[in-house]
Coordinates of N, CA and C in Angstrom, one line a residue:
X1 N -215.7 86.0 227.2 CA -216.8 85.2 226.7 C -218.1 86.1 226.8
X2 N -218.8 86.1 225.7 CA -220.0 86.9 225.6 C -221.2 86.3 226.4
X3 N -222.0 87.1 227.0 CA -223.2 86.6 227.6 C -224.2 86.3 226.6
X4 N -224.9 85.2 226.8 CA -225.9 84.8 225.8 C -227.2 85.4 226.2
X5 N -227.6 86.5 225.4 CA -228.8 87.2 225.7 C -229.9 86.9 224.6
X6 N -229.8 85.6 224.1 CA -230.8 85.3 223.1 C -232.2 85.2 223.6
X7 N -232.4 85.0 224.9 CA -233.7 85.0 225.5 C -234.3 86.4 225.7
X8 N -233.5 87.4 225.5 CA -234.0 88.8 225.7 C -234.1 89.5 224.3
X9 N -234.3 88.7 223.3 CA -234.3 89.3 221.9 C -235.6 90.1 221.8
X10 N -235.6 91.4 221.6 CA -236.7 92.3 221.5 C -237.4 92.2 220.1
X11 N -236.6 91.8 219.1 CA -237.1 91.7 217.7 C -237.4 90.3 217.3
X12 N -238.0 89.5 218.1 CA -238.2 88.1 217.8 C -239.5 87.9 217.0
X13 N -240.4 88.9 216.9 CA -241.6 88.8 216.2 C -242.8 88.3 217.0
X14 N -242.6 87.9 218.3 CA -243.6 87.5 219.2 C -243.8 88.6 220.2
X15 N -245.1 89.1 220.3 CA -245.4 90.1 221.3 C -246.7 89.8 222.0
X16 N -246.8 90.1 223.2 CA -248.0 89.9 224.0 C -248.7 91.2 224.1
X17 N -250.0 91.2 224.2 CA -250.7 92.5 224.4 C -250.4 93.0 225.8
X18 N -250.7 94.3 225.9 CA -250.4 95.0 227.2 C -251.4 94.4 228.3
X19 N -250.9 94.2 229.5 CA -251.7 93.6 230.6 C -252.2 92.2 230.4
X20 N -251.6 91.5 229.5 CA -252.1 90.2 229.1 C -252.0 89.2 230.3
X21 N -250.9 89.2 231.0 CA -250.7 88.3 232.1 C -251.4 88.7 233.4
X22 N -251.8 90.0 233.5 CA -252.5 90.5 234.7 C -253.9 90.1 234.6
X23 N -254.5 90.1 233.4 CA -255.9 89.7 233.2 C -256.1 88.3 232.8
X24 N -255.0 87.5 232.7 CA -255.1 86.1 232.2 C -255.9 85.3 233.2
X25 N -255.8 85.4 234.5 CA -256.5 84.5 235.4 C -258.0 84.7 235.3
X26 N -258.4 86.0 235.2 CA -259.8 86.3 235.1 C -260.4 85.7 233.8
X27 N -259.7 85.8 232.7 CA -260.2 85.3 231.4 C -260.3 83.8 231.5
X28 N -259.3 83.1 232.1 CA -259.3 81.6 232.1 C -260.4 81.1 232.9
X29 N -260.7 81.7 234.1 CA -261.8 81.2 234.9 C -263.1 81.5 234.3
X30 N -263.2 82.6 233.5 CA -264.5 82.9 232.9 C -264.8 81.9 231.8
X31 N -263.8 81.4 231.1 CA -264.0 80.4 230.0 C -264.3 79.1 230.6
X32 N -263.6 78.7 231.7 CA -263.9 77.4 232.3 C -265.3 77.4 232.9
X33 N -265.7 78.5 233.5 CA -267.1 78.5 234.1 C -268.1 78.4 233.0
X34 N -267.8 79.1 231.8 CA -268.7 79.0 230.7 C -268.8 77.6 230.2
X35 N -267.7 76.9 230.1 CA -267.7 75.5 229.6 C -268.5 74.6 230.6
X36 N -268.3 74.8 231.9 CA -269.0 74.0 232.9 C -270.5 74.2 232.8
X37 N -270.9 75.5 232.6 CA -272.4 75.8 232.6 C -273.1 75.4 231.3
X38 N -272.4 75.5 230.2 CA -273.0 75.1 228.9 C -272.0 74.2 228.2
X39 N -272.1 72.9 228.4 CA -271.2 71.9 227.8 C -271.4 71.9 226.2
X40 N -272.5 72.2 225.8 CA -272.8 72.2 224.3 C -272.0 73.2 223.5
X41 N -271.6 74.3 224.3 CA -270.9 75.3 223.6 C -269.4 75.0 223.6
X42 N -268.8 75.0 222.4 CA -267.4 74.7 222.4 C -266.6 76.0 222.2
X43 N -265.5 75.9 222.9 CA -264.7 77.1 222.8 C -263.8 77.0 221.6
X44 N -263.8 78.1 220.8 CA -262.9 78.1 219.7 C -261.5 78.3 220.1
X45 N -260.6 77.4 219.6 CA -259.2 77.6 220.0 C -258.5 78.0 218.7
X46 N -257.7 79.0 218.8 CA -256.9 79.4 217.7 C -255.5 79.1 218.0
X47 N -254.9 78.3 217.2 CA -253.5 77.9 217.4 C -252.5 78.8 216.5
X48 N -253.1 79.4 215.5 CA -252.2 80.1 214.6 C -251.8 79.3 213.4
X49 N -252.1 78.0 213.4 CA -251.8 77.2 212.3 C -253.1 76.7 211.6
X50 N -253.1 76.8 210.3 CA -254.3 76.4 209.6 C -253.9 75.4 208.5
X51 N -254.8 74.5 208.2 CA -254.6 73.5 207.2 C -255.6 73.7 206.1
X52 N -255.2 73.7 204.9 CA -256.2 73.9 203.8 C -257.3 72.8 203.9
X53 N -258.5 73.2 203.4 CA -259.6 72.2 203.4 C -259.3 71.0 202.5
X54 N -259.7 69.9 202.9 CA -259.5 68.6 202.1 C -258.0 68.2 202.0
X55 N -257.2 68.8 202.9 CA -255.7 68.5 202.8 C -255.5 67.1 203.1
X56 N -256.0 66.6 204.2 CA -255.7 65.2 204.6 C -256.5 64.2 203.7
X57 N -257.6 64.6 203.1 CA -258.3 63.7 202.3 C -257.6 63.4 201.0
X58 N -256.9 64.4 200.5 CA -256.1 64.2 199.2 C -254.6 64.0 199.4
X59 N -254.2 63.9 200.6 CA -252.8 63.8 200.9 C -252.2 62.5 200.4
X60 N -252.9 61.4 200.5 CA -252.5 60.1 200.1 C -252.3 60.1 198.6
X61 N -253.2 60.6 197.9 CA -253.2 60.7 196.4 C -252.0 61.5 195.9
X62 N -251.8 62.6 196.6 CA -250.6 63.5 196.2 C -249.3 62.8 196.5
X63 N -249.2 62.1 197.6 CA -248.0 61.4 198.0 C -247.7 60.3 196.9
X64 N -248.6 59.5 196.5 CA -248.4 58.5 195.5 C -248.0 59.0 194.2
X65 N -248.6 60.2 193.8 CA -248.3 60.8 192.6 C -246.8 61.3 192.6
X66 N -246.4 61.9 193.7 CA -245.0 62.3 193.8 C -244.0 61.1 193.7
X67 N -244.4 60.0 194.4 CA -243.5 58.9 194.4 C -243.4 58.2 193.0
X68 N -244.5 58.2 192.3 CA -244.5 57.6 191.0 C -243.7 58.5 190.0
X69 N -243.8 59.8 190.2 CA -243.0 60.7 189.3 C -241.5 60.5 189.5
X70 N -241.1 60.4 190.7 CA -239.7 60.4 191.1 C -239.0 59.1 190.8
X71 N -239.7 58.0 190.5 CA -239.1 56.7 190.2 C -237.6 56.6 190.6
X72 N -237.3 56.4 191.8 CA -235.9 56.4 192.2 C -235.2 55.2 191.7
X73 N -234.0 55.5 191.1 CA -233.2 54.4 190.6 C -232.2 54.0 191.7
X74 N -232.2 52.7 191.9 CA -231.3 52.2 193.0 C -229.9 52.1 192.4
X75 N -228.9 52.5 193.1 CA -227.5 52.5 192.7 C -227.0 51.0 192.9
X76 N -226.5 50.5 191.8 CA -226.0 49.1 191.9 C -224.4 49.2 191.9
X77 N -223.9 48.7 192.9 CA -222.4 48.7 193.1 C -221.9 47.3 192.7
X78 N -221.1 47.2 191.7 CA -220.6 45.9 191.3 C -219.6 45.4 192.3
X79 N -219.5 44.0 192.5 CA -218.6 43.5 193.4 C -217.1 43.7 193.0
X80 N -216.8 43.6 191.7 CA -215.5 43.7 191.3 C -215.4 45.0 190.3
X81 N -215.2 46.1 190.9 CA -215.2 47.3 190.1 C -213.7 47.6 189.7
X82 N -213.6 48.6 188.9 CA -212.2 48.9 188.4 C -211.4 49.4 189.6
X83 N -212.0 50.1 190.5 CA -211.2 50.5 191.6 C -210.7 49.4 192.5
X84 N -211.5 48.3 192.7 CA -211.1 47.2 193.4 C -209.9 46.5 192.7
X85 N -210.1 46.3 191.4 CA -209.0 45.7 190.6 C -207.7 46.4 190.7
X86 N -207.8 47.8 190.7 CA -206.5 48.5 190.7 C -205.9 48.4 192.1
X87 N -206.7 48.3 193.2 CA -206.1 48.1 194.5 C -205.4 46.8 194.6
X88 N -206.1 45.7 194.1 CA -205.5 44.4 194.2 C -204.3 44.3 193.3
X89 N -204.3 44.9 192.1 CA -203.1 44.8 191.2 C -201.9 45.6 191.8
X90 N -202.2 46.7 192.4 CA -201.1 47.5 193.0 C -200.5 46.8 194.2
X91 N -201.3 46.1 195.0 CA -200.8 45.4 196.2 C -200.0 44.2 195.7
X92 N -200.5 43.5 194.7 CA -199.7 42.4 194.1 C -198.4 42.8 193.5
X93 N -198.4 43.9 192.9 CA -197.1 44.5 192.3 C -196.1 44.8 193.4
X94 N -196.6 45.4 194.4 CA -195.7 45.7 195.6 C -195.1 44.5 196.2
X95 N -195.9 43.5 196.4 CA -195.5 42.2 197.0 C -194.5 41.5 196.1
X96 N -194.8 41.5 194.8 CA -193.8 40.9 193.8 C -192.5 41.6 193.7
X97 N -192.5 42.9 193.8 CA -191.3 43.7 193.8 C -190.5 43.6 195.1
X98 N -191.2 43.3 196.2 CA -190.6 43.3 197.5 C -189.9 41.9 197.8
X99 N -190.4 40.9 197.2 CA -189.9 39.5 197.4 C -188.4 39.4 197.1
X100 N -188.0 39.9 195.9 CA -186.5 39.8 195.7 C -185.7 40.5 196.7
X101 N -186.2 41.6 197.3 CA -185.4 42.3 198.2 C -185.1 41.4 199.5
X102 N -186.0 40.6 199.8 CA -185.8 39.8 201.0 C -185.0 38.5 200.8
X103 N -185.1 38.0 199.5 CA -184.4 36.7 199.2 C -183.2 36.8 198.4
X104 N -182.7 37.9 198.1 CA -181.5 38.0 197.3 C -180.3 37.8 198.2
X105 N -179.3 37.1 197.7 CA -178.1 36.9 198.4 C -177.2 38.1 198.3
X106 N -176.9 38.7 199.4 CA -176.0 39.9 199.4 C -174.6 39.6 199.4
X107 N -174.2 38.3 199.5 CA -172.8 37.9 199.5 C -172.2 37.9 200.9
X108 N -173.0 38.1 201.9 CA -172.5 38.1 203.3 C -172.2 36.7 203.7
X109 N -173.0 35.7 203.2 CA -172.8 34.4 203.7 C -171.9 33.6 202.8
X110 N -171.4 34.1 201.7 CA -170.4 33.4 200.9 C -169.1 33.3 201.6
X111 N -168.4 32.3 201.3 CA -167.1 32.1 201.9 C -166.0 32.6 200.9
X112 N -165.2 33.4 201.3 CA -164.1 33.9 200.5 C -162.9 33.2 201.0
X113 N -162.4 32.2 200.2 CA -161.3 31.3 200.6 C -160.1 32.1 200.8
X114 N -159.8 33.1 200.0 CA -158.6 33.8 200.2 C -158.6 34.6 201.5
X115 N -159.8 35.1 202.0 CA -159.8 35.8 203.2 C -159.8 34.9 204.4
X116 N -160.6 33.8 204.3 CA -160.8 32.9 205.5 C -159.6 32.0 205.7
X117 N -158.9 31.5 204.7 CA -157.8 30.6 204.8 C -156.5 31.3 204.6
X118 N -155.6 31.1 205.4 CA -154.2 31.6 205.2 C -153.5 30.8 204.2
X119 N -152.4 31.4 203.7 CA -151.6 30.7 202.7 C -151.0 29.4 203.2
X120 N -150.7 29.4 204.5 CA -150.1 28.2 205.1 C -151.1 27.0 205.2
X121 N -152.4 27.4 205.5 CA -153.4 26.4 205.6 C -153.7 25.8 204.2
X122 N -153.7 26.6 203.2 CA -153.9 26.2 201.8 C -152.8 25.2 201.4
X123 N -151.6 25.6 201.7 CA -150.4 24.8 201.4 C -150.5 23.4 202.1
X124 N -150.8 23.4 203.3 CA -151.0 22.2 204.1 C -152.1 21.3 203.4
X125 N -153.1 21.9 203.0 CA -154.2 21.1 202.4 C -153.7 20.5 201.1
X126 N -153.0 21.3 200.3 CA -152.5 20.7 199.0 C -151.5 19.6 199.3
X127 N -150.6 19.8 200.2 CA -149.6 18.8 200.6 C -150.3 17.5 201.0
X128 N -151.3 17.6 201.8 CA -152.0 16.5 202.4 C -152.6 15.6 201.3
X129 N -153.3 16.3 200.3 CA -154.0 15.5 199.3 C -153.0 15.2 198.1
X130 N -151.9 15.7 198.1 CA -151.0 15.3 197.0 C -150.0 14.3 197.5
X131 N -150.1 13.8 198.7 CA -149.2 12.8 199.2 C -149.5 11.4 198.5
X132 N -148.7 10.5 198.8 CA -148.7 9.2 198.0 C -150.0 8.4 198.3
X133 N -150.6 8.7 199.5 CA -151.8 8.0 199.8 C -153.0 8.3 198.9
X134 N -153.0 9.6 198.5 CA -154.2 10.0 197.7 C -153.7 10.3 196.2
X135 N -152.7 9.7 195.8 CA -152.2 9.9 194.5 C -152.9 9.0 193.5
X136 N -154.1 9.4 193.1 CA -154.9 8.6 192.2 C -155.2 9.5 191.0
X137 N -155.1 9.0 189.8 CA -155.6 9.7 188.7 C -157.0 9.3 188.4
X138 N -157.6 9.9 187.4 CA -159.0 9.7 187.2 C -159.3 8.2 186.7
X139 N -158.4 7.6 186.0 CA -158.6 6.2 185.6 C -158.6 5.3 186.8
X140 N -157.7 5.5 187.7 CA -157.6 4.7 188.9 C -158.8 4.9 189.8
X141 N -159.2 6.2 189.9 CA -160.3 6.5 190.7 C -161.6 5.9 190.2
X142 N -161.8 5.8 188.9 CA -163.0 5.3 188.3 C -163.0 3.8 188.4
X143 N -161.9 3.1 188.5 CA -161.8 1.7 188.6 C -162.0 1.2 190.1
X144 N -162.1 2.1 191.0 CA -162.2 1.6 192.4 C -163.6 1.0 192.6
X145 N -163.6 0.0 193.5 CA -164.9 -0.7 193.8 C -165.5 0.0 195.0
X146 N -166.7 -0.4 195.3 CA -167.4 0.2 196.4 C -166.7 -0.1 197.7
X147 N -166.1 -1.3 197.8 CA -165.3 -1.6 199.0 C -164.1 -0.7 199.2
X148 N -163.4 -0.4 198.1 CA -162.2 0.4 198.1 C -162.6 1.8 198.6
X149 N -163.7 2.3 198.0 CA -164.2 3.7 198.4 C -164.6 3.7 199.9
X150 N -165.2 2.7 200.4 CA -165.6 2.6 201.8 C -164.4 2.6 202.7
X151 N -163.3 1.9 202.2 CA -162.1 1.8 203.0 C -161.4 3.2 203.0
X152 N -161.4 3.9 201.9 CA -160.8 5.2 201.8 C -161.5 6.2 202.7
X153 N -162.8 6.1 202.7 CA -163.6 7.0 203.6 C -163.4 6.7 205.0
X154 N -163.2 5.4 205.4 CA -162.9 5.1 206.8 C -161.6 5.6 207.2
X155 N -160.6 5.5 206.3 CA -159.2 6.0 206.6 C -159.3 7.5 206.8
X156 N -160.0 8.2 206.0 CA -160.0 9.7 206.1 C -160.8 10.1 207.4
X157 N -161.8 9.3 207.8 CA -162.5 9.6 209.0 C -161.7 9.4 210.2
X158 N -160.9 8.4 210.2 CA -160.0 8.2 211.4 C -158.9 9.3 211.4
X159 N -158.4 9.7 210.2 CA -157.4 10.8 210.2 C -158.0 12.0 210.7
X160 N -159.3 12.3 210.3 CA -159.9 13.5 210.7 C -160.2 13.5 212.2
X161 N -160.6 12.4 212.7 CA -160.8 12.3 214.2 C -159.6 12.5 215.0
X162 N -158.5 11.9 214.5 CA -157.2 12.1 215.2 C -156.8 13.6 215.2
X163 N -156.9 14.2 214.0 CA -156.6 15.6 213.9 C -157.5 16.5 214.8
X164 N -158.7 16.1 214.9 CA -159.6 16.9 215.7 C -159.3 16.7 217.2
X165 N -159.0 15.5 217.6 CA -158.6 15.3 219.0 C -157.3 16.1 219.3
X166 N -156.3 16.0 218.4 CA -155.1 16.8 218.6 C -155.3 18.3 218.7
X167 N -156.2 18.8 217.9 CA -156.5 20.2 217.9 C -157.2 20.6 219.2
X168 N -158.1 19.8 219.7 CA -158.8 20.1 220.9 C -157.9 20.0 222.1
X169 N -157.0 19.1 222.1 CA -156.1 19.0 223.2 C -155.1 20.2 223.3
X170 N -154.7 20.7 222.1 CA -153.9 21.9 222.1 C -154.7 23.1 222.5
X171 N -156.0 23.2 222.2 CA -156.8 24.3 222.6 C -157.0 24.3 224.1
X172 N -157.2 23.2 224.7 CA -157.4 23.1 226.1 C -156.1 23.6 226.9
X173 N -155.0 23.3 226.4 CA -153.7 23.7 227.0 C -153.6 25.2 226.9
X174 N -153.9 25.8 225.7 CA -153.8 27.2 225.6 C -154.8 27.9 226.5
X175 N -156.0 27.4 226.6 CA -157.0 28.0 227.4 C -156.6 28.0 228.9
X176 N -156.0 26.9 229.3 CA -155.6 26.8 230.7 C -154.5 27.8 231.0
X177 N -153.6 27.9 230.0 CA -152.5 28.9 230.1 C -153.0 30.3 230.2
X178 N -154.0 30.6 229.4 CA -154.5 32.0 229.4 C -155.3 32.3 230.7
X179 N -155.9 31.3 231.3 CA -156.7 31.5 232.5 C -155.7 31.7 233.7
X180 N -154.6 31.0 233.7 CA -153.6 31.1 234.8 C -152.8 32.4 234.8
X181 N -152.8 33.0 233.7 CA -152.0 34.3 233.6 C -152.7 35.4 234.2

């Protein structure tokens, strides 16, 4: 890391006369005593900065002249610019294109009868509904009254309940056998 010697810059442009600080006290006290003895005498102070004559008297006029010349135009930003519309349209397009991706049926929930049901189960189903109890053609089925339909529904419900109880009782037996092994 370099040392920062910026405070020791010899070529800064500012120089003090020789023996300036040695004689400074004497000169300061001489001026102060002169001011105390003769208050009407003002000490001229030189700062090194000068302002042209009449500068502050004409400053206001020059300022207003510059302001009136530059007539600044304010930038008006519309609420609905082309850029805003393109952002909104692109977001809407992305959303509309993404919706079908989430709601399309991929076929995972569909039931494939051939995979899920064995041939024996299909045959039992066909045998059950082709028995004499359900041997109705369309003309006979259309002529059934509401009471007949209710009676058929009740019979099928009792048959389904009996089959369900029989199935559950068999499952319990097999579960018990598996646990005891």
